[in-house]
Protein backbone atom coordinates (compact mmCIF):
# COMPACT_ATOMS: atom_id res chain seq x y z
CA UNK A 1 0.00 0.00 0.00
CA UNK A 2 1.19 3.47 -0.86
CA UNK A 3 -0.83 6.46 0.28
CA UNK A 4 -0.23 9.78 -1.43
CA UNK A 5 -1.64 12.49 0.82
CA UNK A 6 -3.43 15.37 -0.79
CA UNK A 7 -0.87 18.09 -1.14
CA UNK A 8 0.30 17.58 -4.68
CA UNK A 9 -0.35 20.88 -6.39
CA UNK A 10 -3.09 21.24 -8.94
CA UNK A 11 -1.57 21.72 -12.38
CA UNK A 12 -2.81 24.21 -14.92
CA UNK A 13 -3.57 22.58 -18.25
CA UNK A 14 -0.92 23.61 -20.78
CA UNK A 15 -2.02 26.15 -23.40
CA UNK A 16 -0.75 23.83 -26.13
CA UNK A 17 -3.32 21.22 -25.11
CA UNK A 18 -6.31 23.32 -24.02
CA UNK A 19 -8.29 26.44 -24.87
CA UNK A 20 -9.35 28.37 -21.78
CA UNK A 21 -8.54 27.61 -18.17
CA UNK A 22 -8.31 23.95 -17.18
CA UNK A 23 -6.97 22.49 -13.93
CA UNK A 24 -5.74 18.95 -13.43
CA UNK A 25 -5.35 16.87 -10.28
CA UNK A 26 -3.60 13.51 -10.48
CA UNK A 27 -5.82 10.64 -9.28
CA UNK A 28 -3.77 7.63 -10.32
CA UNK A 29 -0.11 7.68 -11.36
CA UNK A 30 0.86 4.16 -12.43
CA UNK A 31 4.15 2.52 -11.62
CA UNK A 32 4.96 -0.27 -14.12
CA UNK A 33 3.63 -2.89 -14.60
CA UNK A 34 0.50 -0.92 -13.60
CA UNK A 35 -0.89 1.03 -16.53
CA UNK A 36 -4.03 2.83 -15.31
CA UNK A 37 -3.61 6.60 -15.19
CA UNK A 38 -6.42 8.86 -14.00
CA UNK A 39 -6.83 12.60 -13.64
CA UNK A 40 -9.56 14.82 -12.25
CA UNK A 41 -9.97 17.65 -14.72
CA UNK A 42 -11.80 20.92 -14.06
CA UNK A 43 -12.81 22.91 -17.14
CA UNK A 44 -13.95 26.51 -16.67
CA UNK A 45 -16.90 27.67 -18.82
CA UNK A 46 -16.00 27.46 -22.51
CA UNK A 47 -12.71 25.67 -21.88
CA UNK A 48 -11.95 22.53 -23.87
CA UNK A 49 -9.17 20.25 -24.97
CA UNK A 50 -7.47 20.54 -28.34
CA UNK A 51 -8.20 17.81 -30.86
CA UNK A 52 -6.33 14.69 -29.76
CA UNK A 53 -6.15 10.92 -29.80
CA UNK A 54 -5.30 8.24 -27.23
CA UNK A 55 -3.26 5.31 -28.49
CA UNK A 56 -4.89 2.98 -25.95
CA UNK A 57 -8.28 4.73 -25.73
CA UNK A 58 -9.74 6.83 -22.93
CA UNK A 59 -12.74 6.83 -20.64
CA UNK A 60 -14.10 10.06 -19.21
CA UNK A 61 -16.71 10.12 -16.43
CA UNK A 62 -18.50 13.41 -15.81
CA UNK A 63 -18.89 14.26 -12.13
CA UNK A 64 -20.06 17.89 -12.19
CA UNK A 65 -21.49 20.58 -14.43
CA UNK A 66 -22.26 20.37 -18.11
CA UNK A 67 -19.96 19.62 -21.00
CA UNK A 68 -19.55 18.80 -24.63
CA UNK A 69 -17.58 16.27 -26.62
CA UNK A 70 -17.16 15.41 -30.27
CA UNK A 71 -15.37 12.87 -32.39
CA UNK A 72 -13.99 13.96 -35.75
CA UNK A 73 -16.84 13.94 -38.25
CA UNK A 74 -19.51 13.45 -35.57
CA UNK A 75 -22.06 15.67 -33.86
CA UNK A 76 -21.25 17.71 -30.77
CA UNK A 77 -22.78 15.84 -27.83
CA UNK A 78 -23.83 17.30 -24.47
CA UNK A 79 -22.49 15.38 -21.47
CA UNK A 80 -23.78 15.54 -17.92
CA UNK A 81 -22.84 14.14 -14.49
CA UNK A 82 -22.99 10.36 -14.54
CA UNK A 83 -22.32 10.17 -18.27
CA UNK A 84 -19.39 8.02 -19.32
CA UNK A 85 -17.70 8.35 -22.71
CA UNK A 86 -15.20 5.93 -24.20
CA UNK A 87 -12.98 7.23 -26.97
CA UNK A 88 -11.60 4.38 -29.03
CA UNK A 89 -7.87 4.00 -29.60
CA UNK A 90 -6.81 6.49 -32.25
CA UNK A 91 -10.20 8.23 -32.42
CA UNK A 92 -9.70 11.97 -32.97
CA UNK A 93 -11.85 13.95 -30.53
CA UNK A 94 -12.15 16.77 -27.99
CA UNK A 95 -14.01 17.31 -24.71
CA UNK A 96 -14.72 20.30 -22.54
CA UNK A 97 -17.15 22.47 -20.64
CA UNK A 98 -20.38 23.99 -21.89
CA UNK A 99 -20.08 27.65 -22.77
CA UNK A 100 -21.75 28.80 -19.54
CA UNK A 101 -20.97 25.99 -17.09
CA UNK A 102 -18.02 24.40 -15.37
CA UNK A 103 -17.46 20.75 -16.20
CA UNK A 104 -15.48 18.26 -14.14
CA UNK A 105 -14.58 14.80 -15.35
CA UNK A 106 -12.34 11.95 -14.34
CA UNK A 107 -10.17 10.88 -17.26
CA UNK A 108 -8.84 7.32 -17.29
CA UNK A 109 -6.06 6.37 -19.69
CA UNK A 110 -3.58 3.55 -20.00
CA UNK A 111 0.11 4.18 -20.45
CA UNK A 112 2.96 1.75 -20.84
CA UNK A 113 6.55 1.65 -22.04
CA UNK A 114 5.46 1.71 -25.67
CA UNK A 115 2.84 4.44 -25.07
CA UNK A 116 4.28 6.70 -22.35
CA UNK A 117 2.13 9.64 -23.41
CA UNK A 118 -1.55 9.29 -22.64
CA UNK A 119 -2.50 11.53 -25.56
CA UNK A 120 -1.23 12.76 -28.91
CA UNK A 121 -2.20 16.39 -29.39
CA UNK A 122 -3.35 18.22 -32.51
CA UNK A 123 -4.86 21.59 -33.37
CA UNK A 124 -6.93 23.66 -30.99
CA UNK A 125 -10.72 23.47 -31.27
CA UNK A 126 -11.67 26.77 -32.87
CA UNK A 127 -14.50 28.93 -31.56
CA UNK A 128 -16.40 28.02 -34.73
CA UNK A 129 -15.96 24.29 -34.14
CA UNK A 130 -16.83 24.64 -30.46
CA UNK A 131 -19.77 26.95 -31.02
CA UNK A 132 -21.81 24.63 -33.17
CA UNK A 133 -25.16 23.83 -31.60
CA UNK A 134 -24.93 20.92 -29.20
CA UNK A 135 -27.29 17.98 -29.70
CA UNK A 136 -28.27 15.04 -27.56
MN1 LIG B 1 -9.49 12.62 -24.68
Tab-separated table of C-alpha atoms and ligand atoms in Angstrom:
chain	number	residue	atom	x	y	z
A	1	UNK	CA	0.000	0.000	0.000
A	2	UNK	CA	1.195	3.471	-0.864
A	3	UNK	CA	-0.825	6.464	0.280
A	4	UNK	CA	-0.230	9.778	-1.433
A	5	UNK	CA	-1.638	12.486	0.822
A	6	UNK	CA	-3.427	15.374	-0.792
A	7	UNK	CA	-0.870	18.085	-1.145
A	8	UNK	CA	0.296	17.580	-4.682
A	9	UNK	CA	-0.348	20.876	-6.391
A	10	UNK	CA	-3.089	21.238	-8.941
A	11	UNK	CA	-1.570	21.718	-12.377
A	12	UNK	CA	-2.813	24.210	-14.923
A	13	UNK	CA	-3.574	22.576	-18.246
A	14	UNK	CA	-0.922	23.611	-20.782
A	15	UNK	CA	-2.023	26.148	-23.400
A	16	UNK	CA	-0.750	23.829	-26.132
A	17	UNK	CA	-3.316	21.225	-25.110
A	18	UNK	CA	-6.308	23.319	-24.024
A	19	UNK	CA	-8.294	26.436	-24.869
A	20	UNK	CA	-9.349	28.375	-21.777
A	21	UNK	CA	-8.544	27.611	-18.167
A	22	UNK	CA	-8.308	23.949	-17.184
A	23	UNK	CA	-6.966	22.493	-13.926
A	24	UNK	CA	-5.735	18.954	-13.434
A	25	UNK	CA	-5.346	16.871	-10.276
A	26	UNK	CA	-3.595	13.508	-10.485
A	27	UNK	CA	-5.815	10.644	-9.281
A	28	UNK	CA	-3.767	7.625	-10.318
A	29	UNK	CA	-0.108	7.676	-11.362
A	30	UNK	CA	0.861	4.163	-12.426
A	31	UNK	CA	4.149	2.516	-11.624
A	32	UNK	CA	4.957	-0.270	-14.119
A	33	UNK	CA	3.628	-2.889	-14.603
A	34	UNK	CA	0.502	-0.921	-13.596
A	35	UNK	CA	-0.895	1.029	-16.531
A	36	UNK	CA	-4.033	2.832	-15.310
A	37	UNK	CA	-3.613	6.596	-15.193
A	38	UNK	CA	-6.416	8.861	-13.999
A	39	UNK	CA	-6.832	12.598	-13.644
A	40	UNK	CA	-9.564	14.817	-12.248
A	41	UNK	CA	-9.967	17.649	-14.724
A	42	UNK	CA	-11.802	20.925	-14.058
A	43	UNK	CA	-12.806	22.909	-17.139
A	44	UNK	CA	-13.948	26.506	-16.666
A	45	UNK	CA	-16.899	27.668	-18.822
A	46	UNK	CA	-16.003	27.464	-22.507
A	47	UNK	CA	-12.710	25.667	-21.875
A	48	UNK	CA	-11.954	22.527	-23.875
A	49	UNK	CA	-9.170	20.255	-24.974
A	50	UNK	CA	-7.472	20.541	-28.344
A	51	UNK	CA	-8.201	17.812	-30.860
A	52	UNK	CA	-6.326	14.691	-29.763
A	53	UNK	CA	-6.149	10.920	-29.803
A	54	UNK	CA	-5.301	8.242	-27.228
A	55	UNK	CA	-3.260	5.307	-28.490
A	56	UNK	CA	-4.891	2.983	-25.949
A	57	UNK	CA	-8.276	4.735	-25.727
A	58	UNK	CA	-9.745	6.827	-22.928
A	59	UNK	CA	-12.745	6.834	-20.643
A	60	UNK	CA	-14.102	10.064	-19.207
A	61	UNK	CA	-16.712	10.123	-16.426
A	62	UNK	CA	-18.498	13.409	-15.813
A	63	UNK	CA	-18.888	14.265	-12.131
A	64	UNK	CA	-20.060	17.889	-12.195
A	65	UNK	CA	-21.493	20.582	-14.430
A	66	UNK	CA	-22.264	20.370	-18.113
A	67	UNK	CA	-19.958	19.622	-20.996
A	68	UNK	CA	-19.546	18.800	-24.630
A	69	UNK	CA	-17.576	16.268	-26.616
A	70	UNK	CA	-17.162	15.414	-30.269
A	71	UNK	CA	-15.373	12.867	-32.390
A	72	UNK	CA	-13.986	13.962	-35.746
A	73	UNK	CA	-16.844	13.935	-38.246
A	74	UNK	CA	-19.510	13.447	-35.572
A	75	UNK	CA	-22.057	15.673	-33.861
A	76	UNK	CA	-21.252	17.710	-30.767
A	77	UNK	CA	-22.779	15.841	-27.832
A	78	UNK	CA	-23.829	17.296	-24.473
A	79	UNK	CA	-22.493	15.377	-21.475
A	80	UNK	CA	-23.778	15.542	-17.920
A	81	UNK	CA	-22.835	14.143	-14.495
A	82	UNK	CA	-22.991	10.363	-14.543
A	83	UNK	CA	-22.323	10.165	-18.273
A	84	UNK	CA	-19.392	8.015	-19.324
A	85	UNK	CA	-17.699	8.353	-22.709
A	86	UNK	CA	-15.197	5.933	-24.203
A	87	UNK	CA	-12.977	7.234	-26.973
A	88	UNK	CA	-11.605	4.377	-29.032
A	89	UNK	CA	-7.866	3.997	-29.602
A	90	UNK	CA	-6.808	6.492	-32.247
A	91	UNK	CA	-10.200	8.232	-32.417
A	92	UNK	CA	-9.697	11.971	-32.971
A	93	UNK	CA	-11.847	13.950	-30.526
A	94	UNK	CA	-12.146	16.769	-27.994
A	95	UNK	CA	-14.008	17.308	-24.712
A	96	UNK	CA	-14.716	20.303	-22.535
A	97	UNK	CA	-17.148	22.465	-20.636
A	98	UNK	CA	-20.379	23.988	-21.895
A	99	UNK	CA	-20.084	27.655	-22.769
A	100	UNK	CA	-21.754	28.801	-19.544
A	101	UNK	CA	-20.967	25.990	-17.087
A	102	UNK	CA	-18.019	24.400	-15.373
A	103	UNK	CA	-17.464	20.746	-16.203
A	104	UNK	CA	-15.482	18.264	-14.144
A	105	UNK	CA	-14.581	14.803	-15.352
A	106	UNK	CA	-12.341	11.955	-14.342
A	107	UNK	CA	-10.166	10.881	-17.264
A	108	UNK	CA	-8.840	7.318	-17.289
A	109	UNK	CA	-6.065	6.369	-19.686
A	110	UNK	CA	-3.583	3.549	-19.996
A	111	UNK	CA	0.110	4.181	-20.452
A	112	UNK	CA	2.962	1.745	-20.844
A	113	UNK	CA	6.547	1.652	-22.036
A	114	UNK	CA	5.455	1.715	-25.673
A	115	UNK	CA	2.843	4.440	-25.071
A	116	UNK	CA	4.282	6.695	-22.353
A	117	UNK	CA	2.134	9.643	-23.414
A	118	UNK	CA	-1.548	9.293	-22.641
A	119	UNK	CA	-2.505	11.529	-25.564
A	120	UNK	CA	-1.230	12.756	-28.906
A	121	UNK	CA	-2.203	16.390	-29.394
A	122	UNK	CA	-3.345	18.224	-32.511
A	123	UNK	CA	-4.863	21.589	-33.372
A	124	UNK	CA	-6.932	23.658	-30.990
A	125	UNK	CA	-10.724	23.471	-31.274
A	126	UNK	CA	-11.667	26.770	-32.874
A	127	UNK	CA	-14.496	28.927	-31.560
A	128	UNK	CA	-16.397	28.023	-34.728
A	129	UNK	CA	-15.958	24.287	-34.137
A	130	UNK	CA	-16.830	24.637	-30.458
A	131	UNK	CA	-19.774	26.947	-31.016
A	132	UNK	CA	-21.811	24.626	-33.170
A	133	UNK	CA	-25.161	23.831	-31.598
A	134	UNK	CA	-24.934	20.920	-29.197
A	135	UNK	CA	-27.289	17.985	-29.696
A	136	UNK	CA	-28.275	15.040	-27.559
B	1	LIG	MN1	-9.492	12.625	-24.680
